mmCIF file of C-alpha atoms in Angstrom:
data_model
loop_
_atom_site.group_PDB
_atom_site.id
_atom_site.type_symbol
_atom_site.label_atom_id
_atom_site.label_comp_id
_atom_site.label_asym_id
_atom_site.label_seq_id
_atom_site.Cartn_x
_atom_site.Cartn_y
_atom_site.Cartn_z
ATOM 1 C CA PRO A 1 78.075 98.888 66.627
ATOM 2 C CA GLN A 2 80.161 100.871 69.149
ATOM 3 C CA LYS A 3 82.663 98.057 69.640
ATOM 4 C CA GLN A 4 84.758 99.250 66.696
ATOM 5 C CA TYR A 5 85.389 102.609 68.438
ATOM 6 C CA ALA A 6 86.213 101.173 71.896
ATOM 7 C CA ASP A 7 89.721 101.062 73.380
ATOM 8 C CA VAL A 8 88.758 98.283 75.825
ATOM 9 C CA VAL A 9 86.016 95.651 75.593
ATOM 10 C CA ILE A 10 85.022 93.283 78.418
ATOM 11 C CA GLU A 11 83.094 90.215 77.285
ATOM 12 C CA VAL A 12 81.195 88.281 79.978
ATOM 13 C CA LEU A 13 80.224 84.740 79.019
ATOM 14 C CA PRO A 14 78.847 81.741 80.933
ATOM 15 C CA THR A 15 81.481 79.313 82.166
ATOM 16 C CA GLN A 16 82.268 76.052 80.426
ATOM 17 C CA LEU A 17 84.088 74.611 83.448
ATOM 18 C CA ILE A 18 81.021 73.376 85.357
ATOM 19 C CA PRO A 19 78.767 70.991 83.446
ATOM 20 C CA ASP A 20 75.013 71.465 84.015
ATOM 21 C CA ASP A 21 75.544 74.778 85.836
ATOM 22 C CA ASN A 22 72.070 76.282 86.029
ATOM 23 C CA GLU A 23 72.868 78.985 88.600
ATOM 24 C CA ARG A 24 75.408 80.741 86.324
ATOM 25 C CA LYS A 25 77.314 82.231 89.279
ATOM 26 C CA VAL A 26 80.734 81.488 87.740
ATOM 27 C CA LEU A 27 81.524 83.593 84.685
ATOM 28 C CA ARG A 28 84.130 83.475 81.946
ATOM 29 C CA VAL A 29 85.499 86.946 81.227
ATOM 30 C CA ARG A 30 87.573 88.172 78.285
ATOM 31 C CA LEU A 31 89.336 91.554 78.221
ATOM 32 C CA VAL A 32 90.185 92.859 74.743
ATOM 33 C CA MET A 33 92.412 95.950 74.535
ATOM 34 C CA LYS A 34 93.500 97.975 71.532
ATOM 35 C CA GLU A 35 97.293 98.153 71.214
ATOM 36 C CA GLY A 36 99.118 101.459 71.095
ATOM 37 C CA VAL A 37 96.593 103.450 73.158
ATOM 38 C CA LYS A 38 98.157 106.015 75.504
ATOM 39 C CA TYR A 39 97.753 105.323 79.275
ATOM 40 C CA PHE A 40 97.013 101.592 78.851
#
């Protein structure tokens, strides 16, 4: 619910690069930034 008010969102997801990775030590990360925000 607070995502709509955020200037920056970091999404952390499990990797898809290593098949059968049960340890989940490698993460896939997505940074989403709102355009036009001052100081970004």
